[in-house]
Short mmCIF file of C-alpha atoms and ligand atoms in Angstrom, two decimals:
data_model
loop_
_atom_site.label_atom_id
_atom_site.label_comp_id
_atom_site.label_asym_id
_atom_site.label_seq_id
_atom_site.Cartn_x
_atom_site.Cartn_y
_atom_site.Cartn_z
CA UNK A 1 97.99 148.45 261.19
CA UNK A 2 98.54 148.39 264.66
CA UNK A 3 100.91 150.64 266.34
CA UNK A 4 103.05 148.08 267.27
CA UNK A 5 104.04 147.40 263.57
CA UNK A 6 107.49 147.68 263.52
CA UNK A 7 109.01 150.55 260.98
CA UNK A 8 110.01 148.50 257.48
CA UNK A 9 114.29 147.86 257.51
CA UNK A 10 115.81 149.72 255.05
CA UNK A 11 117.56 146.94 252.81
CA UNK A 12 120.27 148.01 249.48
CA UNK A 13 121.13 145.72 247.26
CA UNK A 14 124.28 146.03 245.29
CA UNK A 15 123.73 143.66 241.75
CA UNK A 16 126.70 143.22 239.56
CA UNK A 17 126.84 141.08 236.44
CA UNK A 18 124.91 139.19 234.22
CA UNK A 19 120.77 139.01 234.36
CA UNK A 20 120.56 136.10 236.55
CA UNK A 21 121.99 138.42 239.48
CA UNK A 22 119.73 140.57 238.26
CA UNK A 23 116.77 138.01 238.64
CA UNK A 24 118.83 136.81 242.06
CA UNK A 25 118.73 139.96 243.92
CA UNK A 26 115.11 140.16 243.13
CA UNK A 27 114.32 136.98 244.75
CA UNK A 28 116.67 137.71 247.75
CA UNK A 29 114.39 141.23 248.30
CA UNK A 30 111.16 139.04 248.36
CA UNK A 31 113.09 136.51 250.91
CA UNK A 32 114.04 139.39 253.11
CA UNK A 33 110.58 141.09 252.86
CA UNK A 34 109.04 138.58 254.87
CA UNK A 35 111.31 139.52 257.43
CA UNK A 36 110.35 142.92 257.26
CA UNK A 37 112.79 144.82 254.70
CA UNK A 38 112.26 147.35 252.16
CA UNK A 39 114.53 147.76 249.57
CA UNK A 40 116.13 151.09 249.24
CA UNK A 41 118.26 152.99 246.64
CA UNK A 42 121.12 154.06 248.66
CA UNK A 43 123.10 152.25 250.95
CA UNK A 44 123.28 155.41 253.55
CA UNK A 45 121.77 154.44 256.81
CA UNK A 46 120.56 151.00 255.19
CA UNK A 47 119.83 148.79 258.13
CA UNK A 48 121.44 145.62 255.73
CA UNK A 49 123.69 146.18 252.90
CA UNK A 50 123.64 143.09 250.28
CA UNK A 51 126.31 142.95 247.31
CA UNK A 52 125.21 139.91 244.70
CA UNK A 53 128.67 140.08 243.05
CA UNK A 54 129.76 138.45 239.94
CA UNK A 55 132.48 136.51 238.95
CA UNK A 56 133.21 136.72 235.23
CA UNK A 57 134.56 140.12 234.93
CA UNK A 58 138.17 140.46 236.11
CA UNK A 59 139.66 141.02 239.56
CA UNK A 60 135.96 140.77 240.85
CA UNK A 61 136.92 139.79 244.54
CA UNK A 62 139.42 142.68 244.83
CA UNK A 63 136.38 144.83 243.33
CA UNK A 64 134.21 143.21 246.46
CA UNK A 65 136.56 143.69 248.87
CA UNK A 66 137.26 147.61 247.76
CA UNK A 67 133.56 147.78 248.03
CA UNK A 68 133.26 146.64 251.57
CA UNK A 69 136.20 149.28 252.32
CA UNK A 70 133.57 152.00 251.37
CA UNK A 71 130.22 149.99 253.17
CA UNK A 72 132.46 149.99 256.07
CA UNK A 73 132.33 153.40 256.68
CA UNK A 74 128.84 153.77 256.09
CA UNK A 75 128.20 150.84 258.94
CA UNK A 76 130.30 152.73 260.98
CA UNK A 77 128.34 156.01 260.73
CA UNK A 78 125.48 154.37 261.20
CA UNK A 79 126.56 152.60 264.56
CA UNK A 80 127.35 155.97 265.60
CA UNK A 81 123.65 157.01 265.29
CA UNK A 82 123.05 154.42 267.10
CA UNK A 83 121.65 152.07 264.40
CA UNK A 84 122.97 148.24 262.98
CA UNK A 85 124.02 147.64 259.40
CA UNK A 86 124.15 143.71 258.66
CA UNK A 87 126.27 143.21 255.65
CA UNK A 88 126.15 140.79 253.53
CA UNK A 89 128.01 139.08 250.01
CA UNK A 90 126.20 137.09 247.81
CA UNK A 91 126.55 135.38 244.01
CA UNK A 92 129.47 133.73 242.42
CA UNK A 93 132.59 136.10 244.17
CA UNK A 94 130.49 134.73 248.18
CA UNK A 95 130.87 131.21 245.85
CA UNK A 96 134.57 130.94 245.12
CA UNK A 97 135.63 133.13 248.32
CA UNK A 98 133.46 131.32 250.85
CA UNK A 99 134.76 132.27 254.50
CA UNK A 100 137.96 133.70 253.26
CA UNK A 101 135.73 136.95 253.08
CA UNK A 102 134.84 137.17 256.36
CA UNK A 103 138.46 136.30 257.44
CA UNK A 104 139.79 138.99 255.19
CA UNK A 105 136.84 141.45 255.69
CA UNK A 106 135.29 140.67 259.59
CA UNK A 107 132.72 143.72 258.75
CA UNK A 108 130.41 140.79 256.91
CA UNK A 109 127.70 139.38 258.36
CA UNK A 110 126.52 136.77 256.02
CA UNK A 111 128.11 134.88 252.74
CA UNK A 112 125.76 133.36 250.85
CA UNK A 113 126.17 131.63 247.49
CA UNK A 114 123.53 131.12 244.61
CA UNK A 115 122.84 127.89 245.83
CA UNK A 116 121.59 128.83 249.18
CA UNK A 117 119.62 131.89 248.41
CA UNK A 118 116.52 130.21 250.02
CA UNK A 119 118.04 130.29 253.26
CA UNK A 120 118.93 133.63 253.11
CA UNK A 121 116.48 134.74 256.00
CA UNK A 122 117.74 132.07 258.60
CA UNK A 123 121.18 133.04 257.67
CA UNK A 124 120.61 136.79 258.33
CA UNK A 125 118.84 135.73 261.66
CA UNK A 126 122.11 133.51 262.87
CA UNK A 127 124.28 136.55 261.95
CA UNK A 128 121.37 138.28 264.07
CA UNK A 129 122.89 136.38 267.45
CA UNK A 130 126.45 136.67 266.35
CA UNK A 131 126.54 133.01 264.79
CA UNK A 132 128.64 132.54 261.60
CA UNK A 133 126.11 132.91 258.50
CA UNK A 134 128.12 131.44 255.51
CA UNK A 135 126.71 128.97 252.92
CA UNK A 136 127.92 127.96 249.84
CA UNK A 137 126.85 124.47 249.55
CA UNK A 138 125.56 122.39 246.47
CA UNK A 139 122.91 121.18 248.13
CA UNK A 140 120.99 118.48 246.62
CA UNK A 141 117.20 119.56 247.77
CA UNK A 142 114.98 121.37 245.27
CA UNK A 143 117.15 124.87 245.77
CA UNK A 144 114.40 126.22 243.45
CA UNK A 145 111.62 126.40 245.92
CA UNK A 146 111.82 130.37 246.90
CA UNK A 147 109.65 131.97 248.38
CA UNK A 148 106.67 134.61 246.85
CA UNK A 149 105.37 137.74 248.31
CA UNK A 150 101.96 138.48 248.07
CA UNK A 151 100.52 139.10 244.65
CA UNK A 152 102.10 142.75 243.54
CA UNK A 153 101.93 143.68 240.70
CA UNK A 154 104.75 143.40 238.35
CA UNK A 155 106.58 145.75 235.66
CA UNK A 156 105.55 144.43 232.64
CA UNK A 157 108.75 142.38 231.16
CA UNK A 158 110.24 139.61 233.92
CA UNK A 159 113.35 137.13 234.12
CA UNK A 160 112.07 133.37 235.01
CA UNK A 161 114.88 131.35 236.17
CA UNK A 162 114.64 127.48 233.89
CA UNK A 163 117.88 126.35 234.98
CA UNK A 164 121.60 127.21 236.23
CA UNK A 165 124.79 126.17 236.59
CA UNK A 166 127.02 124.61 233.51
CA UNK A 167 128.74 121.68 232.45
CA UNK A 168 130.27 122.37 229.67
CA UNK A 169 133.26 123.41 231.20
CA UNK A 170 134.91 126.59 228.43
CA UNK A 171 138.79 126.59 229.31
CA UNK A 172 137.96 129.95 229.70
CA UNK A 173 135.01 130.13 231.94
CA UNK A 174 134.34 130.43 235.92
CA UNK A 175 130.63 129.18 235.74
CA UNK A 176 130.69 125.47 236.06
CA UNK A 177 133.07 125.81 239.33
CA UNK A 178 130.77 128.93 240.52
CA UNK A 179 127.10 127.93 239.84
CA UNK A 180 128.33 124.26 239.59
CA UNK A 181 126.40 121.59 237.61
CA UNK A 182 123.70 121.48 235.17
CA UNK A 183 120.37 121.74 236.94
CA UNK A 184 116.72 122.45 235.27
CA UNK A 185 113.64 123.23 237.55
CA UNK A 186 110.84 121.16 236.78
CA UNK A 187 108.22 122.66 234.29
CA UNK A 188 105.46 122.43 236.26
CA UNK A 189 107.00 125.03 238.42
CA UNK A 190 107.94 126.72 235.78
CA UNK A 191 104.47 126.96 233.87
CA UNK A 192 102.85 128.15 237.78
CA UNK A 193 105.45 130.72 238.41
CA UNK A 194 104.97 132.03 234.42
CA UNK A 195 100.71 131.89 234.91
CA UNK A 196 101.62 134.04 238.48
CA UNK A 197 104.21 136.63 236.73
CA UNK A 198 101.41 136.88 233.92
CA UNK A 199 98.63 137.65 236.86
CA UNK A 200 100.80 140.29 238.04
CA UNK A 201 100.45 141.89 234.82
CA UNK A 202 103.77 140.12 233.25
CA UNK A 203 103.22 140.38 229.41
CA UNK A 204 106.94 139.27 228.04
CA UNK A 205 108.93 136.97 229.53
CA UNK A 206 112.61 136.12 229.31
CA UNK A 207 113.79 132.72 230.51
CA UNK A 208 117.24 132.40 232.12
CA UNK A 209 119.90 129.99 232.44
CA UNK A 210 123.58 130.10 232.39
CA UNK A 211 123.32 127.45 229.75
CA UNK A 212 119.17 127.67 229.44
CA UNK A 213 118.94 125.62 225.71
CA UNK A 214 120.34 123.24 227.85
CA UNK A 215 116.97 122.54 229.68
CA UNK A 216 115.75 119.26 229.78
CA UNK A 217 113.48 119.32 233.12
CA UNK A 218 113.40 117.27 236.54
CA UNK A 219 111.36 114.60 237.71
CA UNK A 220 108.72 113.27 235.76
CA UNK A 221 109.74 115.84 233.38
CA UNK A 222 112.86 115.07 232.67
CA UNK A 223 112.74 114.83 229.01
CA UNK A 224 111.31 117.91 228.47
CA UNK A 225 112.97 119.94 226.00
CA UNK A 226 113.42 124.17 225.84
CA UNK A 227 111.12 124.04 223.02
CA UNK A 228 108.82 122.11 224.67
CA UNK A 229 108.95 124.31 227.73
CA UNK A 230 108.73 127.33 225.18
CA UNK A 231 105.37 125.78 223.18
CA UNK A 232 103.96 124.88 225.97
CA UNK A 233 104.54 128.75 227.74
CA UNK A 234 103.45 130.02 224.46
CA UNK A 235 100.14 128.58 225.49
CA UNK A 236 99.39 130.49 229.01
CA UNK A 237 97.17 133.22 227.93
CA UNK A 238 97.93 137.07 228.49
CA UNK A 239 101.62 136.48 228.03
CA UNK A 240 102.78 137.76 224.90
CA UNK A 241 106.54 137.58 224.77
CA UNK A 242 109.20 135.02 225.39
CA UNK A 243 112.63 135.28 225.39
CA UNK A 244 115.20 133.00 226.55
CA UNK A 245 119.24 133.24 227.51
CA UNK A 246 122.05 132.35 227.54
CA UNK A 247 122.55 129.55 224.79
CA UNK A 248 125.23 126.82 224.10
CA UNK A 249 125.56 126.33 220.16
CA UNK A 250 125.69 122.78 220.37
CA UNK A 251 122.05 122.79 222.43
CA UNK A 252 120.36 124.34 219.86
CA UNK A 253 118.23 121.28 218.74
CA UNK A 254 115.97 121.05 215.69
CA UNK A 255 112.97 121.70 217.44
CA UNK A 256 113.85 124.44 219.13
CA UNK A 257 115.38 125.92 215.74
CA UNK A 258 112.03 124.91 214.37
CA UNK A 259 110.09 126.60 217.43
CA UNK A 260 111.67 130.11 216.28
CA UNK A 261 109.63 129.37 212.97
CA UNK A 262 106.63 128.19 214.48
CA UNK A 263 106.00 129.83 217.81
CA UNK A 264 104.76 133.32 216.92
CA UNK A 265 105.01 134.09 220.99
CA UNK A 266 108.88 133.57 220.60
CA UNK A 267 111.10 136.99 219.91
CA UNK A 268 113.04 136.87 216.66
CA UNK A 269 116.43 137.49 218.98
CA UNK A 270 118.87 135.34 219.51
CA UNK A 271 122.19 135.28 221.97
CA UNK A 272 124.21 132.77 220.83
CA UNK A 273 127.86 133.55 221.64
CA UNK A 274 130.53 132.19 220.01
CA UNK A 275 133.36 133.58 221.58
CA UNK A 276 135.94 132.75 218.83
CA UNK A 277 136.42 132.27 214.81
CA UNK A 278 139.22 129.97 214.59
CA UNK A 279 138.75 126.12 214.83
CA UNK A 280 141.78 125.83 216.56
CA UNK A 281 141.13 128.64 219.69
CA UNK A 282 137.27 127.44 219.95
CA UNK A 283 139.29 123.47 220.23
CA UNK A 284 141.39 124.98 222.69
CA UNK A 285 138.48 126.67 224.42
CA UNK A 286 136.79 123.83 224.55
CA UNK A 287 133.95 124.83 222.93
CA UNK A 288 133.51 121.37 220.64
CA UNK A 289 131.96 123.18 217.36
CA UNK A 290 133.66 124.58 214.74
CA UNK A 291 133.19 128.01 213.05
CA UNK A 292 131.51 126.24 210.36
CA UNK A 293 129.29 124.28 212.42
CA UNK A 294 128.05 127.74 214.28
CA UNK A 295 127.70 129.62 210.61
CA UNK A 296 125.51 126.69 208.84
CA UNK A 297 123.52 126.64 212.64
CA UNK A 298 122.59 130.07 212.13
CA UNK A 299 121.69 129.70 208.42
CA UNK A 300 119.69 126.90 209.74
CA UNK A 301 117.28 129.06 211.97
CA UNK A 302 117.25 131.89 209.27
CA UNK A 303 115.77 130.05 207.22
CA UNK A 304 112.82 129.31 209.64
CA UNK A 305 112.99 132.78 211.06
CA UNK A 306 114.42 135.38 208.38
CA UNK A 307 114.53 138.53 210.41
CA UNK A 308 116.12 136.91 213.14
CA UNK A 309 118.18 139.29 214.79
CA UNK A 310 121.69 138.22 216.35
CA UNK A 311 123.62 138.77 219.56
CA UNK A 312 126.68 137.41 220.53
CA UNK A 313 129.57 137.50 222.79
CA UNK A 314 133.49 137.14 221.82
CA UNK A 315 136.70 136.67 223.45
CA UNK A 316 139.63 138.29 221.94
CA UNK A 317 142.95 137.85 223.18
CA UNK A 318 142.66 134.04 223.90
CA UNK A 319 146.04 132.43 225.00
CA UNK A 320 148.23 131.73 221.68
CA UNK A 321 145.83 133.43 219.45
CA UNK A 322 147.57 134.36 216.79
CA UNK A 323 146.78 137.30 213.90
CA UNK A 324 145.73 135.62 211.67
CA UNK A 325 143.10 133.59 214.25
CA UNK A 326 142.20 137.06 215.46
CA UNK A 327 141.06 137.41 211.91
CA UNK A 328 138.90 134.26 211.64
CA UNK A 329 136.78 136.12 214.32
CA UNK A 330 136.66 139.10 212.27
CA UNK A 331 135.33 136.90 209.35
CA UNK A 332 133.22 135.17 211.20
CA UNK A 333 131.73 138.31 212.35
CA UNK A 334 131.33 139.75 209.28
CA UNK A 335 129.53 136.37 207.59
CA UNK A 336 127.26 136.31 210.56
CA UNK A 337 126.09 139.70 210.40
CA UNK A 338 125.26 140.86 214.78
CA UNK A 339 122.49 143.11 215.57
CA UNK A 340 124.17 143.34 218.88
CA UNK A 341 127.10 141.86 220.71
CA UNK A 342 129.48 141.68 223.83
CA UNK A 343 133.07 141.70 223.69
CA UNK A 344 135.77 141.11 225.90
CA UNK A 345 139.58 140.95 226.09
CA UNK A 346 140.84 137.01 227.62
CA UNK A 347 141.20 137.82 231.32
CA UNK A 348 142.35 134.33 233.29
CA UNK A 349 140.29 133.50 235.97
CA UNK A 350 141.96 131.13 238.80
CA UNK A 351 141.21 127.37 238.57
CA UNK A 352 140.64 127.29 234.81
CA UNK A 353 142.27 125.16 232.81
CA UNK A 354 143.26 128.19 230.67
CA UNK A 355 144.62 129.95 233.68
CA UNK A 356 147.89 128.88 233.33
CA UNK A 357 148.42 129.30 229.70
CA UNK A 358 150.72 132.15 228.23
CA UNK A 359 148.95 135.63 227.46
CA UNK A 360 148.78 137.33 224.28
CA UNK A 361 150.87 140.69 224.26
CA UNK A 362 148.45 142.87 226.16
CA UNK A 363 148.99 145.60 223.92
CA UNK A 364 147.90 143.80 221.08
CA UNK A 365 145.17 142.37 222.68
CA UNK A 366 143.55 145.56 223.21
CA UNK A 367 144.19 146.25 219.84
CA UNK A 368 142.44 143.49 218.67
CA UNK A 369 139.77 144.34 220.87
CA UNK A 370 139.22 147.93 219.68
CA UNK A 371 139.24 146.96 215.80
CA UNK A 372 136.36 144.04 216.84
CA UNK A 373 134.47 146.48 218.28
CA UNK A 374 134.51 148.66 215.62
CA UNK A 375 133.15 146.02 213.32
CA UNK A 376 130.50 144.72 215.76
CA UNK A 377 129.86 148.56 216.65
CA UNK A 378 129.50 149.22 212.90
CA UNK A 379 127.04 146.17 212.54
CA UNK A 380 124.79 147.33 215.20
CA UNK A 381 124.79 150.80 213.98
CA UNK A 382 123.34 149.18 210.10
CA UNK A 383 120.70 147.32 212.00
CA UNK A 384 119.35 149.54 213.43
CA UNK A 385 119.30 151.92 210.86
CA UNK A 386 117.43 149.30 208.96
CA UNK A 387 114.53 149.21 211.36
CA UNK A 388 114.13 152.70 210.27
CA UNK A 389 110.64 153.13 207.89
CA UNK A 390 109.33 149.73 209.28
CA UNK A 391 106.16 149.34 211.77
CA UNK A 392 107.10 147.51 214.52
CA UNK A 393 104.94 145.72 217.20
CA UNK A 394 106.15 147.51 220.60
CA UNK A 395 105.26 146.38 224.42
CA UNK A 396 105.24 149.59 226.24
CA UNK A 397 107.31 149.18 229.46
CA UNK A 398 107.75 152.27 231.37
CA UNK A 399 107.83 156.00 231.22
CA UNK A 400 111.08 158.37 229.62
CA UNK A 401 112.76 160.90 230.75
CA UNK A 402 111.34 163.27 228.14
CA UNK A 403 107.47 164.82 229.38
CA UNK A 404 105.17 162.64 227.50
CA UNK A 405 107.43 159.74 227.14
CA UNK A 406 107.43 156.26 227.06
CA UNK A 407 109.83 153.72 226.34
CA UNK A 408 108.84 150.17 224.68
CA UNK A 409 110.76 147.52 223.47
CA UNK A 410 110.62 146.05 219.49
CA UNK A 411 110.67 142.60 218.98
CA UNK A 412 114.35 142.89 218.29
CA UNK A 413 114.84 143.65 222.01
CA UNK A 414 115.37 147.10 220.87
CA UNK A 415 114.77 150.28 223.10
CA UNK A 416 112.27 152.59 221.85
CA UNK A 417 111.21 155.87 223.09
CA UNK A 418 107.65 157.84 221.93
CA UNK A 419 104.92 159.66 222.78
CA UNK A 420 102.43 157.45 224.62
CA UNK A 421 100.13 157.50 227.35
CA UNK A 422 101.27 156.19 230.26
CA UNK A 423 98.22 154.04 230.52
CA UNK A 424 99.28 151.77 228.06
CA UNK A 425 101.81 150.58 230.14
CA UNK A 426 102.13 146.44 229.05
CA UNK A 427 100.09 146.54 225.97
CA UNK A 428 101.77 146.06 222.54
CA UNK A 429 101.29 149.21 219.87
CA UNK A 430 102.30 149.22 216.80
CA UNK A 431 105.00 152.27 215.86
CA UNK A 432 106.60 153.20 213.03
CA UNK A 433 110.37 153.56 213.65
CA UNK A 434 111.66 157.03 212.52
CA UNK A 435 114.77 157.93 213.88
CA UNK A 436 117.80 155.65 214.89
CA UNK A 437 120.04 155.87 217.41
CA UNK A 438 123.55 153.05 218.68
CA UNK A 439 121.24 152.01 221.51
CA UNK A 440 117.68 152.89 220.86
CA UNK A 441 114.58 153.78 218.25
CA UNK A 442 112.61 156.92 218.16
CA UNK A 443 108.77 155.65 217.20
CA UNK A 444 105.46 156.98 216.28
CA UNK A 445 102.37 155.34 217.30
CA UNK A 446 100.96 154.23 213.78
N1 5AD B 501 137.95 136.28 229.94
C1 5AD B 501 137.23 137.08 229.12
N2 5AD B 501 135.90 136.94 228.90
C2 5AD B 501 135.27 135.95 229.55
N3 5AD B 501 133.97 135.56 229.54
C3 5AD B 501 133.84 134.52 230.38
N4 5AD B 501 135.02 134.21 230.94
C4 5AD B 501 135.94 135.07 230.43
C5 5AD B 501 137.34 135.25 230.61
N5 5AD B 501 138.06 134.46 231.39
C6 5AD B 501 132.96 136.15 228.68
C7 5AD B 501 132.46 135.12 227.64
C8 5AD B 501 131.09 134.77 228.15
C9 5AD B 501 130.68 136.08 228.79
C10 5AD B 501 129.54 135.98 229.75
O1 5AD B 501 131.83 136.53 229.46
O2 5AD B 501 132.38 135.73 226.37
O3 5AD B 501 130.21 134.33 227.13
FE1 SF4 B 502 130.93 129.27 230.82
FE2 SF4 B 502 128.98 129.50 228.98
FE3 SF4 B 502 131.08 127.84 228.56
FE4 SF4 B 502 129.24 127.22 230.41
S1 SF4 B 502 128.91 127.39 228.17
S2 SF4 B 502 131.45 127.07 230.64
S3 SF4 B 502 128.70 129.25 231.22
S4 SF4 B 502 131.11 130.11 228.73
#
């Protein structure tokens, strides 16, 4: 290196929400290193502060903007010593709030929404000359094409982003106005970036999309199917695992209910939310299945795939719910059997059609809330109580907190903690499970 290298920028990224932020802020690092920043794990003396907010949960922009209240101080410090912080807002709250941000919060630099995270670099490098930096347009060019670092190696489990936004349109839900319309990357991407993730040492692989069963490929791909996509991943050698999320009931098609019989490479876990139990709150969410429909769906790929275990995630609360639709839920639950689920009192989000639709008592709603949790809480508890005794195949991810330990994860997407050497970071053991906890396995190496 030459001494004229200039010292790495010290860049903190913020990530609220669900795993695609996760996967997001990933990309948005690799953008930015190209210009020369390294993340960090504290926004102190950061020379750019990035928050990839999310949407779904409630009062998110008043969350944001309380945020920026407490990054403002820390830009101001560091302008006393003399340095810069850029800040920045990205994901689904920069979506919605689009300039109103920097008119309500002048401290930030750039607002950037999903769409645009490709230009992230030129946008930081208008803010750079005092230019406004805001984009959250739809644009119609491949938004897909990101850019990759050089070839680092990789932890061993990755997200691979198959397709976002949503147009299915829940009463409930933010997504199809946030991430906007249905849009699949074309599999030959896909495919390259999954052969790359697996050369960087990438043994499992989950693919995401806000509505990824929904997949149906671009171009001269275009009527490629998730399973397709899956059997044809399955075939890239070295990569052991896949996973995909977040599914739509009504996309689950017979082949891809047959691919969770057939394709050994695909984990026996599932997250298919529901949301509700009643026929008439999933009408008036919108969600065009009955309970029925979802129950005999989930027979249907139990029968391919016995052990398959279940996630989920449920509204409770839902405007004009009544008790006795609370309790359809609570059957529902109960026929279904969850290994694992998410659950969430109605919140309304503005500019949903169910936004201006009475609310349930809040008091009961919590109640409601609190005895589904139990249930679901309870369910979770039995499964994984009845891993204990079995041998499990487990992919080794990274080390414990404990001296000697590692933590893996079953096929069941459960966390497991053992003795192991560190070296066999991204290989698959087999363990016998002999302890259970809410959230995690104890294992043995067999
Ligand atoms: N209120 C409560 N929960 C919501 N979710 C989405 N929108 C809302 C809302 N307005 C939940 C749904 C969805 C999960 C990601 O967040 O259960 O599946
Ligand atoms: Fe939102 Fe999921 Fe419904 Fe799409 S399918 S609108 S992302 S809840």
């Amino acid at each position: 290196m030459s001494a004229s290298t200039p010292a790495p920028k010290k860049l903190f990224i913020k990530t609220y929400g669900c795993q695609m932020n996760v996967y997001d802020s990933e990309r948005m690092a690799e953008a930015l290193a190209s210009d020369g920043y390294e993340t960090t794990d504290a926004p102190e003396g950061a020379d750019m502060v990035l928050l990839n907010t999310c949407h779904i949960r409630e009062k998110a922009a008043e969350k944001v903007y309380s945020e920026l209240g407490r990054v403002k101080k820390l830009a101001a410090k560091k302008k006393a010593d003399g340095g810069e912080m850029l800040v920045g807002v990205a994901g689904c709250v920069a979506q919605a709030e689009g300039a109103e941000i920097t008119r309500r919060q002048p401290l930030v630099d750039v607002v950037v929404g999903p769409q645009a995270y490709h230009r992230l670099p030129e946008l930081v490098a208008k803010a750079k000359q005092g230019e406004a930096a805001i984009d959250t347009d739809f644009p119609e060019e491949d938004k897909f094409a990101r850019s990759r670092g050089p070839k680092a190696k990789r932890a061993p489990t990755a997200f691979l982003t198959v397709q976002e936004g949503c147009d299915k349109f829940c009463a409930f839900c933010v997504v199809p106005y946030t991430r906007g319309a249905e849009i699949s990357r074309p599999a030959d991407q896909v495919l390259a970036e999954a052969r790359d993730l697996v050369e960087r040492g990438v043994v499992e692989i989950t693919l995401l999309g806000q509505n990824v069963n929904a997949y149906h490929g671009a171009g001269k791909d275009q009527d490629w199917s998730l399973a397709k996509l899956i059997r044809e991943l399955a075939k890239v050698d070295g990569l052991e695992r896949i996973r995909f999320t977040t599914s739509h009931p009504n996309d689950m098609d017979g082949d891809l209910i047959a691919a969770h019989g057939e394709v050994d490479k695909l984990m026996p876990y599932l997250h298919l939310p529901v949301q509700a139990g009643s026929d008439r709150i999933l009408d008036a969410m919108n969600r065009r299945h009955t309970a029925d429909e979802y129950i005999r769906l989930i027979e249907r790929i139990r029968a391919v795939r016995p052990d398959l275990a279940l996630s989920g995630d449920f509204i409770v609360g839902f405007p004009g719910e009544t008790g006795a639709e609370f309790q359809d839920t609570m059957s529902l639950i109960r026929e279904v059997n969850y290994a694992q689920a998410y659950s969430f009192k109605y919140s309304a989000r503005p500019g949903t059609p169910a936004s201006d639709l009475p609310l349930v008592d809040a008091a009961e709603a919590s109640d409601r809330l609190q005895r589904l949790q139990t249930l679901l809480h309870q369910q979770q508890t039995d499964f994984q109580t009845s891993c204990v005794g079995k041998r499990l195949p487990i992919l080794i991810e990274k080390p414990g907190r404990m001296n000697g330990q590692m933590i893996g994860r079953s096929p069941y997407l459960q966390a497991v903690h053992l003795q192991a050497a560190s070296a066999l970071t991204g290989t698959i053991v087999e363990a016998d499970i002999i302890a259970s906890k809410p959230n995690s396995l104890e294992g043995q190496l067999a």
